[in-house]
Every structure is written in C-alpha cells, then in structure tokens.
Short mmCIF file of C-alpha atoms in Angstrom, two decimals:
data_model
loop_
_atom_site.label_atom_id
_atom_site.label_comp_id
_atom_site.label_asym_id
_atom_site.label_seq_id
_atom_site.Cartn_x
_atom_site.Cartn_y
_atom_site.Cartn_z
CA MET A 1339 -9.23 11.42 -17.47
CA THR A 1340 -6.75 8.85 -16.17
CA LEU A 1341 -5.97 9.42 -12.51
CA PRO A 1342 -2.26 9.64 -11.69
CA LEU A 1343 -0.09 7.57 -9.42
CA VAL A 1344 0.99 10.13 -6.80
CA VAL A 1345 4.33 9.78 -5.04
CA GLY A 1346 5.31 11.70 -1.93
CA VAL A 1347 8.96 12.76 -2.32
CA ASP A 1348 11.25 14.40 0.23
CA GLY A 1349 14.77 13.64 -0.97
CA SER A 1350 15.30 10.66 1.33
CA ASP A 1351 16.69 7.35 0.07
CA ALA A 1352 13.35 5.72 0.90
CA SER A 1353 11.42 8.21 -1.24
CA LEU A 1354 13.81 7.67 -4.15
CA LEU A 1355 13.16 3.93 -3.96
CA ALA A 1356 9.45 4.77 -3.95
CA VAL A 1357 9.94 6.83 -7.14
CA ASP A 1358 11.69 3.90 -8.84
CA TRP A 1359 8.93 1.49 -7.85
CA ALA A 1360 6.20 3.93 -8.88
CA VAL A 1361 7.75 4.54 -12.32
CA ASP A 1362 7.64 0.80 -13.04
CA GLU A 1363 4.07 0.59 -11.73
CA ALA A 1364 2.97 3.57 -13.81
CA ALA A 1365 4.50 2.01 -16.94
CA ARG A 1366 2.69 -1.29 -16.30
CA GLY A 1367 -0.67 0.43 -15.79
CA ASP A 1368 -0.21 3.16 -18.41
CA LEU A 1369 -0.67 5.78 -15.68
CA PRO A 1370 0.74 9.31 -15.40
CA LEU A 1371 3.07 9.94 -12.47
CA ARG A 1372 2.75 12.92 -10.15
CA LEU A 1373 5.63 13.72 -7.77
CA VAL A 1374 4.64 15.86 -4.78
CA TYR A 1375 6.79 17.56 -2.18
CA ALA A 1376 4.99 19.14 0.78
CA SER A 1377 6.59 22.16 2.43
CA LEU A 1378 4.99 24.27 5.13
CA TRP A 1379 7.49 27.01 4.27
CA GLU A 1380 5.41 27.86 1.18
CA ARG A 1381 2.42 28.70 3.34
CA TYR A 1382 4.26 31.21 5.47
CA GLU A 1383 6.79 32.60 2.98
CA GLY A 1384 4.69 35.63 2.17
CA ALA A 1385 4.51 36.63 5.84
CA VAL A 1386 8.26 36.48 6.35
CA PRO A 1387 10.11 39.71 5.49
CA SER A 1388 12.66 39.31 2.72
CA THR A 1389 16.29 39.83 3.70
CA GLY A 1390 17.68 39.97 0.17
CA ARG A 1391 17.20 38.95 -3.42
CA LYS A 1392 18.11 35.32 -2.89
CA ARG A 1393 15.26 32.86 -2.70
CA PRO A 1394 14.68 31.22 0.71
CA SER A 1395 16.76 28.09 1.19
CA GLU A 1396 13.64 25.99 1.81
CA ARG A 1397 12.28 26.90 -1.61
CA VAL A 1398 15.58 26.04 -3.25
CA LEU A 1399 15.64 22.71 -1.43
CA ALA A 1400 12.06 21.91 -2.47
CA GLU A 1401 12.77 22.69 -6.12
CA HIS A 1402 15.91 20.57 -6.03
CA ILE A 1403 14.06 17.62 -4.50
CA VAL A 1404 11.26 17.54 -7.07
CA ALA A 1405 13.62 18.20 -9.99
CA SER A 1406 15.96 15.39 -8.89
CA ALA A 1407 13.03 12.99 -8.47
CA ALA A 1408 11.68 13.90 -11.92
CA GLU A 1409 15.09 13.37 -13.51
CA ARG A 1410 15.40 10.01 -11.79
CA ALA A 1411 11.97 8.98 -13.08
CA ALA A 1412 12.83 10.07 -16.63
CA ARG A 1413 16.05 8.07 -16.58
CA ARG A 1414 14.22 4.98 -15.39
CA ASP A 1415 11.49 5.18 -18.04
CA PRO A 1416 11.31 8.19 -20.38
CA ASP A 1417 7.91 7.09 -21.70
CA VAL A 1418 6.15 7.68 -18.36
CA LYS A 1419 4.52 11.12 -18.21
CA VAL A 1420 5.76 12.93 -15.09
CA THR A 1421 4.50 16.11 -13.43
CA THR A 1422 5.71 17.70 -10.20
CA ASP A 1423 4.34 20.03 -7.56
CA ILE A 1424 5.42 21.72 -4.35
CA VAL A 1425 2.44 21.86 -1.98
CA PRO A 1426 2.22 24.39 0.88
CA ASP A 1427 1.08 22.01 3.57
CA ASP A 1428 2.01 19.34 6.07
CA ALA A 1429 3.09 16.14 4.30
CA VAL A 1430 0.25 13.98 5.64
CA ASP A 1431 -2.48 16.53 4.92
CA ALA A 1432 -1.07 17.21 1.46
CA LEU A 1433 -0.97 13.55 0.48
CA LEU A 1434 -4.42 12.84 1.87
CA ARG A 1435 -5.80 15.67 -0.24
CA GLU A 1436 -3.86 14.45 -3.29
CA GLY A 1437 -5.45 11.06 -2.76
CA ASN A 1438 -8.86 12.49 -3.64
CA ASN A 1439 -7.71 12.62 -7.28
CA ALA A 1440 -5.24 9.76 -7.46
CA PHE A 1441 -5.29 6.18 -8.66
CA ALA A 1442 -3.11 5.46 -5.64
CA LEU A 1443 -0.63 7.14 -3.27
CA VAL A 1444 2.94 5.85 -2.98
CA THR A 1445 5.28 6.60 -0.09
CA GLY A 1446 8.63 5.37 1.14
CA GLU A 1447 8.86 3.54 4.42
CA ARG A 1448 10.61 6.45 6.13
CA GLY A 1449 11.01 10.14 5.42
CA ARG A 1450 13.92 12.54 5.50
CA GLY A 1451 15.11 13.13 9.03
CA GLU A 1452 13.32 10.13 10.56
CA LEU A 1453 15.36 7.67 12.57
CA LYS A 1454 16.72 4.71 10.62
CA GLY A 1455 15.63 2.39 13.41
CA LEU A 1456 11.96 3.13 12.73
CA LEU A 1457 10.13 0.25 11.08
CA LEU A 1458 7.76 2.67 9.36
CA GLY A 1459 7.80 6.45 9.28
CA SER A 1460 5.01 8.59 10.67
CA VAL A 1461 3.91 9.94 7.26
CA GLY A 1462 3.55 6.53 5.63
CA LEU A 1463 1.66 5.15 8.62
CA ALA A 1464 -0.75 8.10 8.87
CA VAL A 1465 -1.48 8.17 5.13
CA ALA A 1466 -2.04 4.40 4.95
CA ALA A 1467 -4.39 4.62 7.92
CA ARG A 1468 -6.51 7.53 6.70
CA ALA A 1469 -6.49 7.81 2.90
CA HIS A 1470 -9.61 7.09 0.86
CA CYS A 1471 -7.62 5.71 -2.07
CA PRO A 1472 -5.13 2.82 -2.21
CA VAL A 1473 -1.82 3.54 -0.49
CA ILE A 1474 1.37 1.66 -1.34
CA VAL A 1475 4.22 1.79 1.14
CA VAL A 1476 7.40 0.81 -0.67
CA ARG A 1477 9.38 -1.35 1.71
CA GLY A 1478 10.95 -4.78 1.84
CA ASP A 1479 14.12 -6.63 1.01
CA LYS A 1480 16.07 -6.39 -2.24
CA ALA A 1481 14.18 -9.24 -3.91
CA GLY A 1482 10.79 -7.84 -2.91
CA LEU A 1483 11.64 -4.40 -4.24
CA ALA A 1484 13.02 -5.82 -7.50
CA GLY A 1485 9.68 -7.44 -8.32
CA THR A 1486 11.15 -10.67 -9.67
CA HIS A 1487 9.06 -13.23 -7.76
CA GLY A 1488 6.24 -13.21 -10.30
CA ARG A 1489 3.62 -13.30 -7.56
CA VAL A 1490 1.14 -10.86 -6.01
CA LEU A 1491 -0.08 -11.77 -2.52
CA PHE A 1492 -3.67 -10.94 -1.56
CA GLY A 1493 -4.83 -11.34 2.02
CA VAL A 1494 -8.51 -12.30 1.76
CA GLY A 1495 -10.10 -11.23 5.03
CA ASP A 1496 -13.45 -9.79 6.04
CA PRO A 1497 -15.76 -9.71 2.99
CA ALA A 1498 -17.01 -6.29 4.08
CA ALA A 1499 -13.49 -4.87 3.91
CA CYS A 1500 -11.88 -6.45 0.87
CA GLY A 1501 -14.14 -5.84 -2.13
CA LYS A 1502 -12.08 -2.98 -3.58
CA ALA A 1503 -8.86 -4.69 -2.50
CA MET A 1504 -9.85 -7.73 -4.53
CA HIS A 1505 -10.36 -5.64 -7.67
CA PHE A 1506 -7.00 -3.94 -7.05
CA ALA A 1507 -5.27 -7.29 -6.53
CA PHE A 1508 -6.59 -8.83 -9.75
CA ARG A 1509 -5.66 -5.71 -11.70
CA ALA A 1510 -2.14 -5.76 -10.23
CA ALA A 1511 -1.62 -9.42 -11.10
CA GLU A 1512 -3.06 -8.89 -14.58
CA ALA A 1513 -0.76 -5.91 -15.27
CA ARG A 1514 2.26 -7.95 -14.19
CA GLY A 1515 1.19 -11.12 -15.95
CA CYS A 1516 1.90 -13.02 -12.76
CA THR A 1517 0.22 -15.37 -10.30
CA LEU A 1518 -2.21 -14.05 -7.70
CA ASP A 1519 -1.65 -15.81 -4.39
CA ALA A 1520 -5.03 -15.45 -2.64
CA VAL A 1521 -4.69 -16.49 0.99
CA ARG A 1522 -7.34 -16.83 3.68
CA ALA A 1523 -6.28 -17.59 7.23
CA TRP A 1524 -8.49 -19.62 9.51
CA ARG A 1525 -8.37 -20.60 13.15
CA CYS A 1526 -9.69 -23.70 14.83
CA PRO A 1527 -11.63 -22.80 18.00
CA SER A 1528 -9.59 -23.59 21.10
CA TYR A 1529 -11.10 -25.52 23.96
CA GLU A 1530 -9.61 -26.42 27.30
CA GLY A 1531 -10.14 -30.14 26.90
CA ALA A 1532 -8.96 -32.18 23.90
CA ASP A 1533 -12.08 -34.32 24.29
CA HIS A 1534 -14.42 -31.34 24.37
CA PRO A 1535 -17.72 -32.42 22.70
CA ALA A 1536 -17.88 -29.31 20.48
CA LEU A 1537 -14.41 -30.08 19.10
CA ALA A 1538 -15.41 -33.65 18.42
CA ALA A 1539 -18.55 -32.47 16.63
CA HIS A 1540 -16.53 -30.12 14.37
CA PRO A 1541 -13.17 -31.71 13.53
CA VAL A 1542 -10.30 -29.62 12.21
CA HIS A 1543 -10.81 -30.58 8.57
CA GLU A 1544 -14.34 -29.13 8.66
CA HIS A 1545 -12.99 -25.71 9.63
CA GLU A 1546 -10.46 -25.89 6.82
CA GLU A 1547 -13.13 -26.94 4.31
CA GLN A 1548 -15.35 -24.07 5.44
CA ALA A 1549 -12.50 -21.59 4.93
CA ALA A 1550 -11.79 -23.01 1.46
CA ALA A 1551 -15.45 -22.73 0.49
CA GLN A 1552 -15.59 -19.12 1.71
CA LEU A 1553 -12.45 -18.26 -0.25
CA ALA A 1554 -13.78 -19.83 -3.46
CA GLU A 1555 -17.07 -17.96 -3.11
CA MET A 1556 -15.37 -14.62 -2.49
CA LEU A 1557 -13.08 -15.02 -5.51
CA ARG A 1558 -15.68 -16.40 -7.92
CA ASP A 1559 -16.88 -13.17 -9.56
CA ALA A 1560 -13.42 -11.59 -9.79
CA MET A 1561 -11.99 -14.72 -11.38
CA ALA A 1562 -14.76 -14.67 -13.97
CA GLU A 1563 -14.00 -11.01 -14.74
CA HIS A 1564 -10.25 -11.68 -15.05
CA PRO A 1565 -10.01 -15.12 -16.70
CA ASP A 1566 -6.36 -14.60 -17.72
CA VAL A 1567 -5.13 -14.17 -14.15
CA ARG A 1568 -3.61 -17.32 -12.67
CA VAL A 1569 -4.98 -17.68 -9.14
CA HIS A 1570 -3.45 -19.84 -6.46
CA ARG A 1571 -5.90 -20.30 -3.60
CA ALA A 1572 -4.61 -21.18 -0.15
CA THR A 1573 -6.29 -21.58 3.21
CA VAL A 1574 -3.83 -21.66 6.09
CA GLU A 1575 -4.46 -22.24 9.78
CA GLY A 1576 -2.97 -19.56 12.00
CA ALA A 1577 -2.81 -15.84 12.61
CA ALA A 1578 -3.34 -13.90 9.37
CA ARG A 1579 -0.67 -11.31 10.16
CA ARG A 1580 2.01 -13.97 10.70
CA ILE A 1581 1.00 -15.98 7.63
CA LEU A 1582 0.99 -12.96 5.32
CA VAL A 1583 4.32 -11.62 6.57
CA ASN A 1584 5.92 -15.02 5.96
CA ARG A 1585 4.41 -15.39 2.48
CA SER A 1586 5.38 -11.82 1.54
CA ALA A 1587 8.99 -13.05 1.31
CA ALA A 1588 8.01 -14.68 -2.01
CA ALA A 1589 5.85 -11.83 -3.35
CA ASP A 1590 6.37 -8.61 -5.31
CA LEU A 1591 3.42 -6.87 -3.67
CA VAL A 1592 1.06 -7.71 -0.82
CA ILE A 1593 -2.47 -6.29 -0.92
CA ILE A 1594 -4.87 -6.00 1.99
CA GLY A 1595 -8.22 -4.29 2.51
CA ALA A 1596 -9.07 -1.77 5.21
CA ARG A 1597 -12.41 -0.42 6.38
CA ARG A 1598 -12.86 3.35 6.49
CA ARG A 1599 -15.68 4.72 8.62
CA HIS A 1600 -17.20 8.03 7.52
CA GLY A 1601 -16.62 10.81 10.00
CA HIS A 1602 -13.82 8.96 11.79
CA PHE A 1603 -10.54 10.86 11.55
CA GLY A 1604 -8.22 8.73 13.65
CA LEU A 1605 -5.91 5.97 12.46
CA GLN A 1606 -7.98 3.18 10.93
CA LEU A 1607 -5.70 0.17 10.67
CA GLY A 1608 -6.30 -3.32 11.96
CA ARG A 1609 -3.65 -5.57 13.45
CA VAL A 1610 -2.98 -7.37 10.17
CA ASN A 1611 -2.52 -4.12 8.22
CA HIS A 1612 -0.32 -2.64 10.92
CA THR A 1613 1.91 -5.72 11.10
CA LEU A 1614 2.41 -5.92 7.34
CA LEU A 1615 3.23 -2.21 7.05
CA HIS A 1616 5.99 -2.71 9.61
CA HIS A 1617 7.32 -6.17 8.73
CA ALA A 1618 6.43 -7.25 5.15
CA HIS A 1619 9.30 -8.30 2.89
CA CYS A 1620 7.83 -6.47 -0.14
CA PRO A 1621 5.78 -3.32 -0.85
CA VAL A 1622 2.37 -3.21 0.85
CA ALA A 1623 -0.84 -1.87 -0.69
CA VAL A 1624 -3.62 -0.90 1.72
CA VAL A 1625 -6.89 -0.56 -0.19
CA PRO A 1626 -9.74 1.13 1.72
CA GLN A 1627 -13.36 0.10 1.68
CA LEU A 1628 -15.67 2.90 2.79
CA ALA A 1629 -18.27 1.78 5.31
#
C-alpha cells in the first residue's frame, strides 16, 4: 500500500498554500493525498447537551474547511486521489499520529488564529521537532513556493543524522528531474595567534579538502543508486545555518536530517533545523533519523 502525503488543514491562507504545494508533490510522486483537520470539539461533542436540531457550529466549520481544501486540490490536479478526515484531537497530537502511516506530513508555516508576525507557528514547529516521518513546512518567498528554480538543496551534516534525509533528497530531485545541490559546511579551527603552530601545520586548504572528501564519501552510494540525478557538490566555509538559508533563495526545497532519540518527547531540533524552519526562502523538509 502506498503511504499518503498528509496535509494538516485549518482554513488559513498558509494551510491553503500547503495544500497547493502538496498536490503538486503528490502528483510528482504518484502519492495519494490525505487532508486532515483536527478539532477537539469532536471529542467532547457527545458530552455537551444538544440545544436544538442544528449541528454545532464547530462541526459545520470543520466540514467546510476540509471540503474547501478538497475542492481546491481537485481544481489544481484532478488526477490526484484525495481523502479527507476530521480528527477529534489536538492538532499536534493528531498530525503526529497521522505521521505513523504517512509518506510525509505537510503543514503551513502558520495556523488559523496565529499572529502574522510569527516566523513559524506552534503546530508546524512542534510537528517538525517530534514526528517520526518527514515533515515539510511550506514557507518561503513567491519563487521558492512556485518551484521554478530547478534545484533541491540538501544540507549534508552529521552522517549519523542524515542517512534517511539523503534518500529523501535524491528521491525529491529525481521526481523533479532537477539538480541536487549537496552542501557541506566546514569551519577552520580558530586560534588566538595567526602564527599558531597548529594552524601552520594544518592550512586552510587542508580543512576544505577534508570536507570535500567527506562529502564525496557520504554521497557515493546514493549517487550510484540514482545515476540520473545531477548532483552539484559544494563545501563552504562558515556556519551551516547561514549558508543553507542563503542558498535556499535559489532552491525549490531544502532538506535536512534530524536525530530522534527513543523515549525523548521534547522538541528535538538542532540550531540548523530551527533556523531554516524560521528563515528559509523555500519549503523545508525535516527528515528524522531514529537513534
């Protein structure tokens, strides 16, 4: 059975943009689309005494939201199979549970009722930090959302955290028929004296060469498995979060790995992931690696 691409919808403009993006992604990957609205009202409706024959306004709102999202998806691509559901739960808990049977979860950058000044809404942040499946937060500028750059950006970090992210990145580039921009950041050790003997023993170009060798080794197997994917390798000196945010301005999707520790229920996002989720110029995919 093909796992669906699950989209959290709530009627907000951000969630509608997420639906548009997810429809295109589902079409590229030949995936079914599942639109989910979470409403705590459903859980407690049976305990609330009825005051008339009319259905509760929350139920009407929920049905309107999922129906409107489904109609929007059908207009964008009628060939994508779409199902909908109204889940009686908190939005974060509902999406995390949906993620157990999803190819990936898709959310907008902010939900209904959240302040426009927020860089990233609470639901998107919590789901990206805790889900055990890939999470795509649909954000960015007009060009990034349009997907016209012809480039997928992959931040190649800790080998222990990016194995599944690498597979996801190659698959994404292959489905789009575009270039995979695989980037590894490196830093030259800082010393208080320019004439420090350790710095002289290991000049800057050696650190860059080491980073390039590590990148080539990490990509080797995936490149052999996906020979049709054009890969552009880049090693760049500097902070990874700054480098990836800057390069995301020329990408249709940025993909990063994240480690998930069993039994740990708090937010599990590193500084690079957190920065990209708040500042990237295109949608961000966080792909977990269970430790």
